Structures are given as structure tokens and as C-alpha cells.
Short mmCIF file of C-alpha atoms in Angstrom, two decimals:
data_model
loop_
_atom_site.label_atom_id
_atom_site.label_comp_id
_atom_site.label_asym_id
_atom_site.label_seq_id
_atom_site.Cartn_x
_atom_site.Cartn_y
_atom_site.Cartn_z
CA MET P 613 84.93 -143.04 -109.44
CA ASN P 614 82.51 -145.33 -111.30
CA ASP P 615 81.52 -148.49 -109.42
CA ALA P 616 82.49 -150.44 -112.53
CA ALA P 617 86.09 -149.94 -111.44
CA LYS P 618 85.50 -152.60 -108.78
CA THR P 619 83.66 -155.13 -110.99
CA SER P 620 83.59 -156.41 -114.55
CA ALA P 621 80.50 -154.28 -115.33
CA THR P 622 80.86 -152.19 -118.48
CA PRO P 623 82.10 -148.73 -117.47
CA ALA P 624 80.76 -145.41 -118.74
CA ARG P 625 81.87 -144.37 -122.24
CA HIS P 626 83.32 -141.02 -121.21
CA ARG P 627 83.62 -138.41 -118.45
CA ARG P 628 82.64 -134.77 -118.93
CA THR P 629 83.14 -132.39 -116.03
CA GLY P 630 84.54 -129.03 -114.96
CA SER P 631 84.50 -125.53 -116.41
CA GLY P 632 86.92 -123.29 -118.24
CA GLU P 633 88.84 -123.79 -121.47
CA PRO P 634 88.26 -127.17 -123.15
CA LEU P 635 90.65 -129.97 -122.25
CA LEU P 636 90.61 -133.35 -123.96
CA LEU P 637 92.26 -136.36 -122.27
CA LEU P 638 93.19 -139.41 -124.39
CA HIS P 639 94.18 -142.70 -122.81
CA ALA P 640 96.72 -145.37 -123.77
CA PHE P 641 96.13 -148.58 -125.72
CA THR P 642 94.05 -151.07 -123.63
CA GLN P 643 93.20 -148.44 -121.00
CA THR P 644 89.99 -146.39 -120.49
CA TRP P 645 89.28 -142.79 -119.52
CA HIS P 646 89.42 -143.87 -115.86
CA CYS P 647 93.24 -143.76 -115.88
CA TRP P 648 92.86 -139.96 -115.87
CA GLY P 649 90.76 -140.01 -112.68
CA GLY P 650 93.28 -138.26 -110.44
CA VAL P 651 94.19 -135.73 -113.15
CA ILE P 652 90.52 -134.90 -113.64
CA ASP P 653 90.21 -134.27 -109.91
CA GLU P 654 93.22 -131.92 -110.10
CA LEU P 655 92.07 -129.92 -113.13
CA SER P 656 88.26 -129.87 -113.15
CA ASN P 657 88.17 -126.47 -111.42
CA GLU P 658 90.25 -124.98 -114.23
CA PHE P 659 89.12 -126.72 -117.42
CA ASP P 660 86.03 -128.08 -119.13
CA ILE P 661 87.21 -131.69 -119.39
CA LEU P 662 86.18 -134.40 -121.82
CA ALA P 663 87.82 -137.79 -121.26
CA PRO P 664 86.49 -140.39 -123.73
CA THR P 665 87.22 -144.08 -124.08
CA LEU P 666 88.52 -144.95 -127.54
CA PRO P 667 86.69 -147.36 -129.89
CA PHE P 668 87.15 -151.07 -129.16
CA HIS P 669 88.23 -150.32 -125.60
CA TRP P 670 86.25 -151.29 -122.48
CA GLY P 671 83.06 -149.26 -122.46
CA GLY P 672 83.99 -147.45 -125.67
CA PRO P 673 82.08 -147.62 -128.96
CA VAL P 674 82.43 -150.29 -131.64
CA SER P 675 83.41 -149.04 -135.09
CA ASP P 676 83.29 -150.45 -138.60
CA ARG P 677 86.89 -149.25 -139.06
CA PRO P 678 90.01 -150.77 -137.46
CA LEU P 679 91.50 -148.65 -134.73
CA THR P 680 94.35 -146.67 -136.24
CA VAL P 681 95.80 -143.31 -135.28
CA ALA P 682 93.86 -141.73 -138.15
CA ALA P 683 90.61 -143.51 -137.24
CA GLY P 684 91.06 -142.63 -133.58
CA ALA P 685 91.61 -138.99 -134.50
CA ASP P 686 88.50 -139.05 -136.72
CA HIS P 687 86.45 -140.39 -133.81
CA ILE P 688 87.79 -137.75 -131.42
CA GLU P 689 87.15 -134.97 -133.95
CA ALA P 690 83.50 -136.08 -134.13
CA LEU P 691 83.28 -135.91 -130.32
CA MET P 692 84.81 -132.44 -130.35
CA ASP P 693 82.27 -131.34 -132.93
CA GLU P 694 79.43 -132.72 -130.78
CA ALA P 695 80.82 -130.78 -127.80
CA GLY P 696 81.02 -127.59 -129.89
CA TRP P 697 84.81 -127.48 -129.62
CA GLU P 698 86.67 -126.23 -132.68
CA THR P 699 89.91 -126.63 -130.73
CA ALA P 700 90.94 -127.82 -127.27
CA HIS P 701 93.99 -128.35 -125.12
CA ILE P 702 94.81 -132.02 -125.64
CA ALA P 703 96.75 -134.39 -123.41
CA GLY P 704 97.38 -137.96 -124.45
CA ASN P 705 99.23 -140.96 -123.05
CA SER P 706 101.00 -143.51 -125.26
CA LEU P 707 98.64 -144.20 -128.20
CA GLY P 708 96.63 -141.22 -126.94
CA GLY P 709 99.74 -139.06 -127.29
CA TRP P 710 100.15 -140.13 -130.91
CA ILE P 711 96.48 -139.31 -131.59
CA ALA P 712 96.90 -135.94 -129.82
CA LEU P 713 99.77 -135.04 -132.16
CA GLU P 714 97.69 -136.11 -135.17
CA LEU P 715 94.85 -133.85 -133.97
CA ALA P 716 97.34 -130.98 -133.67
CA GLN P 717 98.41 -131.64 -137.26
CA ARG P 718 94.73 -131.26 -138.23
CA GLY P 719 94.51 -127.90 -136.48
CA ARG P 720 92.31 -129.06 -133.58
CA ALA P 721 94.74 -128.47 -130.69
CA ARG P 722 95.37 -125.30 -128.68
CA SER P 723 98.21 -127.11 -126.95
CA VAL P 724 99.44 -130.70 -126.70
CA THR P 725 100.88 -132.57 -123.75
CA ALA P 726 102.08 -135.96 -125.02
CA ILE P 727 102.88 -138.27 -122.12
CA ALA P 728 105.03 -141.37 -122.71
CA SER P 729 103.84 -141.05 -126.29
CA ALA P 730 104.04 -143.92 -128.73
CA GLY P 731 105.49 -143.24 -132.16
CA LEU P 732 108.48 -141.12 -131.19
CA TRP P 733 110.87 -143.27 -133.19
CA SER P 734 112.46 -143.18 -136.61
CA ARG P 735 110.71 -144.93 -139.46
CA GLY P 736 112.03 -148.49 -139.74
CA SER P 737 113.40 -148.53 -136.18
CA ARG P 738 114.30 -152.04 -135.05
CA HIS P 739 113.25 -151.09 -131.52
CA ALA P 740 109.79 -150.12 -132.80
CA ASP P 741 109.48 -153.40 -134.70
CA ARG P 742 110.32 -155.35 -131.54
CA LEU P 743 107.78 -153.29 -129.63
CA ARG P 744 105.11 -154.07 -132.25
CA ARG P 745 105.77 -157.80 -131.84
CA LYS P 746 105.51 -157.47 -128.05
CA PHE P 747 102.17 -155.70 -128.47
CA GLN P 748 100.97 -158.52 -130.73
CA LEU P 749 101.77 -161.04 -128.02
CA GLY P 750 100.13 -158.84 -125.41
CA ALA P 751 96.97 -158.57 -127.50
CA PHE P 752 96.82 -162.38 -127.73
CA LEU P 753 97.16 -162.79 -123.95
CA ALA P 754 94.99 -159.79 -123.01
CA PRO P 755 91.70 -161.69 -122.40
CA LEU P 756 93.33 -163.30 -119.37
CA ALA P 757 93.21 -159.90 -117.64
CA ARG P 758 89.43 -160.22 -117.21
CA GLY P 759 90.14 -162.54 -114.32
CA PHE P 760 91.64 -159.69 -112.32
CA ALA P 761 88.10 -158.81 -111.19
CA ASN P 762 88.50 -161.79 -108.86
CA PRO P 763 90.03 -160.54 -105.57
CA ALA P 764 92.35 -163.53 -105.39
CA LEU P 765 93.68 -162.99 -108.90
CA ALA P 766 93.87 -159.23 -108.38
CA VAL P 767 96.96 -159.81 -106.23
CA ILE P 768 98.67 -161.39 -109.25
CA GLY P 769 97.45 -158.56 -111.46
CA LYS P 770 98.92 -155.92 -109.20
CA ALA P 771 102.26 -157.74 -109.14
CA THR P 772 102.41 -158.10 -112.93
CA THR P 773 100.14 -155.80 -114.92
CA MET P 774 100.46 -152.81 -112.62
CA ARG P 775 104.23 -153.14 -112.56
CA THR P 776 104.07 -152.73 -116.33
CA PHE P 777 102.02 -149.54 -116.07
CA CYS P 778 103.58 -147.98 -112.99
CA HIS P 779 106.91 -147.73 -111.22
CA ARG P 780 105.19 -147.61 -107.82
CA PRO P 781 101.87 -149.50 -108.03
CA GLY P 782 101.25 -148.99 -104.33
CA LEU P 783 100.54 -145.32 -105.00
CA VAL P 784 97.62 -146.08 -107.32
CA ALA P 785 94.10 -145.64 -105.91
CA PRO P 786 92.52 -149.12 -105.51
CA ASP P 787 89.52 -148.36 -107.74
CA LEU P 788 91.76 -147.08 -110.54
CA ALA P 789 94.10 -150.05 -110.17
CA SER P 790 91.16 -152.45 -110.48
CA ILE P 791 89.90 -151.05 -113.76
CA ALA P 792 93.40 -150.56 -115.16
CA MET P 793 94.18 -154.23 -114.54
CA GLN P 794 90.96 -155.50 -116.13
CA SER P 795 90.79 -153.11 -119.07
CA ALA P 796 93.20 -155.02 -121.31
CA GLY P 797 90.96 -158.07 -121.13
CA PHE P 798 88.00 -156.18 -122.58
CA CYS P 799 89.93 -154.33 -125.31
CA THR P 800 89.02 -155.83 -128.69
CA ALA P 801 91.49 -153.82 -130.80
CA ARG P 802 93.69 -156.82 -131.54
CA ASP P 803 95.12 -155.93 -134.98
CA ILE P 804 98.37 -154.31 -133.96
CA ASN P 805 99.57 -154.06 -137.57
CA ALA P 806 96.50 -151.96 -138.38
CA ILE P 807 97.07 -149.68 -135.39
CA TRP P 808 100.69 -149.03 -136.40
CA PRO P 809 100.50 -146.10 -138.88
CA THR P 810 102.89 -145.17 -141.66
CA ASP P 811 103.75 -141.72 -140.32
CA THR P 812 105.54 -141.83 -137.00
CA ALA P 813 104.64 -139.44 -134.22
CA LEU P 814 108.15 -138.04 -134.59
CA GLU P 815 107.39 -137.04 -138.18
CA ILE P 816 104.08 -135.48 -137.14
CA LEU P 817 105.79 -133.61 -134.31
CA ASP P 818 108.17 -131.95 -136.77
CA ARG P 819 105.22 -130.73 -138.86
CA ILE P 820 103.19 -128.99 -136.14
CA THR P 821 103.55 -125.54 -134.59
CA THR P 822 101.13 -126.09 -131.72
CA PRO P 823 102.62 -125.37 -128.25
CA THR P 824 103.72 -128.84 -127.18
CA THR P 825 105.21 -130.57 -124.18
CA ILE P 826 106.71 -134.02 -124.66
CA VAL P 827 106.75 -135.82 -121.32
CA PHE P 828 108.94 -138.89 -120.92
CA SER P 829 108.57 -141.29 -117.99
CA ALA P 830 111.98 -142.14 -116.59
CA ARG P 831 110.90 -145.60 -115.38
CA ASP P 832 108.81 -146.51 -118.43
CA ARG P 833 109.01 -150.29 -118.99
CA VAL P 834 106.78 -150.27 -122.09
CA ILE P 835 108.40 -147.50 -124.15
CA PRO P 836 111.75 -146.86 -122.44
CA PRO P 837 112.79 -143.28 -123.28
CA ALA P 838 116.41 -144.28 -123.86
CA ARG P 839 115.26 -146.36 -126.86
CA PHE P 840 112.22 -144.40 -127.93
CA GLY P 841 112.43 -140.67 -128.36
CA ALA P 842 114.69 -139.24 -125.67
CA GLN P 843 117.61 -138.85 -128.09
CA LEU P 844 115.40 -137.80 -131.02
CA VAL P 845 113.07 -135.22 -129.49
CA THR P 846 114.80 -131.96 -128.66
CA PRO P 847 113.45 -128.73 -127.17
CA SER P 848 112.73 -125.87 -129.54
CA PRO P 849 110.67 -122.70 -129.57
CA GLY P 850 107.16 -123.91 -128.94
CA ARG P 851 108.29 -127.35 -127.74
CA ARG P 852 109.17 -128.30 -124.18
CA VAL P 853 110.72 -131.68 -123.27
CA VAL P 854 110.29 -133.02 -119.73
CA MET P 855 111.54 -136.18 -118.04
CA LEU P 856 109.36 -137.17 -115.06
CA PRO P 857 111.38 -139.15 -112.51
CA ASP P 858 110.16 -142.25 -110.70
CA VAL P 859 107.07 -142.89 -112.85
CA GLY P 860 106.12 -145.61 -115.32
CA HIS P 861 104.30 -145.77 -118.64
CA VAL P 862 100.92 -144.56 -117.31
CA PRO P 863 102.11 -141.90 -114.85
CA MET P 864 98.60 -140.47 -114.32
CA LEU P 865 97.83 -143.51 -112.18
CA GLU P 866 100.69 -143.05 -109.71
CA ALA P 867 101.48 -139.32 -109.96
CA PRO P 868 98.34 -137.46 -111.10
CA ALA P 869 99.42 -134.15 -109.56
CA LYS P 870 102.69 -134.14 -111.50
CA VAL P 871 100.94 -134.96 -114.76
CA ALA P 872 98.25 -132.34 -114.10
CA ALA P 873 100.98 -129.75 -113.46
CA GLU P 874 102.55 -130.42 -116.88
CA ILE P 875 99.16 -130.17 -118.63
CA ARG P 876 98.36 -126.93 -116.81
CA ARG P 877 101.80 -125.51 -117.59
CA THR P 878 101.51 -126.31 -121.30
CA ALA P 879 98.01 -124.85 -121.52
CA THR P 880 98.70 -121.65 -119.60
CA GLU P 881 102.39 -120.75 -119.95
CA PRO P 882 104.38 -119.93 -123.10
CA VAL P 883 106.42 -122.89 -124.23
CA VAL P 884 110.03 -121.78 -124.65
CA ASP P 885 113.21 -123.52 -125.67
CA ALA P 886 113.86 -125.25 -122.34
CA ILE P 887 114.22 -128.74 -120.90
#
């Protein structure tokens, strides 16, 4: 991994590696492409992988537009065009899952694996409104996470921040844990109301025909599946629904092989009406 994972140095903007069919990996809000590190290791022999960092995130580009799902999708489409990709298999986590579904709606996805995706709630959901307020508070406190580069404070970070991201933080590679803990502090996308789009991911999901797997994390503390999506998203022809046990909101950090298996399965096997 990049040495920036162990310091507060600005990390690389993206990772491009591997060979095969194109695979795009989109991270969660406040994270960077590094959270996909273990998944990249699992899949780089099978796919041509592009893992970018979103605008306003640590190491990512600055934009003259607020970060919204639509703006994020516009940015990713431009990257796909630069790579010569008309379409790609797309996997996204949380905000990245919402953007992945938006890209599918635009016809840019060969398949979608949405992992602990944000937006899988009904419009006007009181749970979603509470989550938005929690994100607003988190954005206000986020700069404090920069201190986790200090080895003494990193202990606190692992006990707090990593418990938010993961069910079992001890399974996370130390370099990935370091950058995951610090990344929130360097994310400058603070306008949560701007990020929150009008169309929910649930509405987008019902409009697409792309082969899709919706992956819920059973121990998700950020977007608990019982409140967000598990009762609303049902399997159908072309859509698979999976509940991963014993993982948190960013399962790539603690269980990269399991996440890679779901991405591989979605990209290579027909999606049937199964759970």
C-alpha cells in the first residue's frame, strides 16, 4: 500500500491495476480508494481495476461543484471516458453504492454490486432524516480525525472510528486502518444537505435493469439494515440480495475476500431471483 497510509501525507488520487474486464470501485463518504486495498489484491488478476478517490476527499480532486450523487457520477463518467470505458462492472460502498446505481441508470454499468449502500430508504423517511443530522454532526467533528496520525491518538481512533466502520477492527491491516482513521479529517465535503439528493437510491434501483447485487452488512452501525433497506429491497430477476454476517459498514476493510467474492459473482454469474 501507499506509504501515505502511515502518515498525514496526501495519498495518491487513484489506483489503476490488473487486467481483464473493467471494474470500477467507489468508496464511502469520508473514505479514499485505499479502503478497497484488500479487494484489489483479490481481484487484480481477473479485472482491469480503477479505484478513484472522490472529489473533496483526501487526495481527491477539488471541484467547483458541491459533491452530490449526480456530481459524483459526472466525475466518475469523465474518468471512465479517459480510461476508454463505455461501461464497467461497478462496485460501491455507502455513498459509492448510491453513485454506482446512478451510473447504472445512465447506462454505464455492466453490473453493480452496492455494498452497505446509502439511499435505500423511502423518500421522507424519518430514519434517513436522523441519519442526515448525524452526518452533519460528524462532518463538523471530522477535522479531529487528523490527529490519528499520532501513534498515541491512533489507539483512540481504533477504539472509536474503526468500531464505526468495522465489526472486528482487529482484522483490518494496520496500513489500511491508519488511512481509514485519518481520512475523515481531510474530507472537505461538509455540506451534507447538498450531498443528499432528491431521488433515493431505492427509486433508482427500481428503474434499472443492470444485473445488481445489494449487499447488506449485518453489523452495520452507520446504516443498520433493519432500518435502511432490508425490508424494502427484495430479490427479483436480475437482482440479488445478500446479507454478509459479522461485518460493519465498510466490510472491505475487515473481510476483503468476502466482498471480492460478491463482486466476482455479480460480474460473472447470472443474477437470478435468489437471496
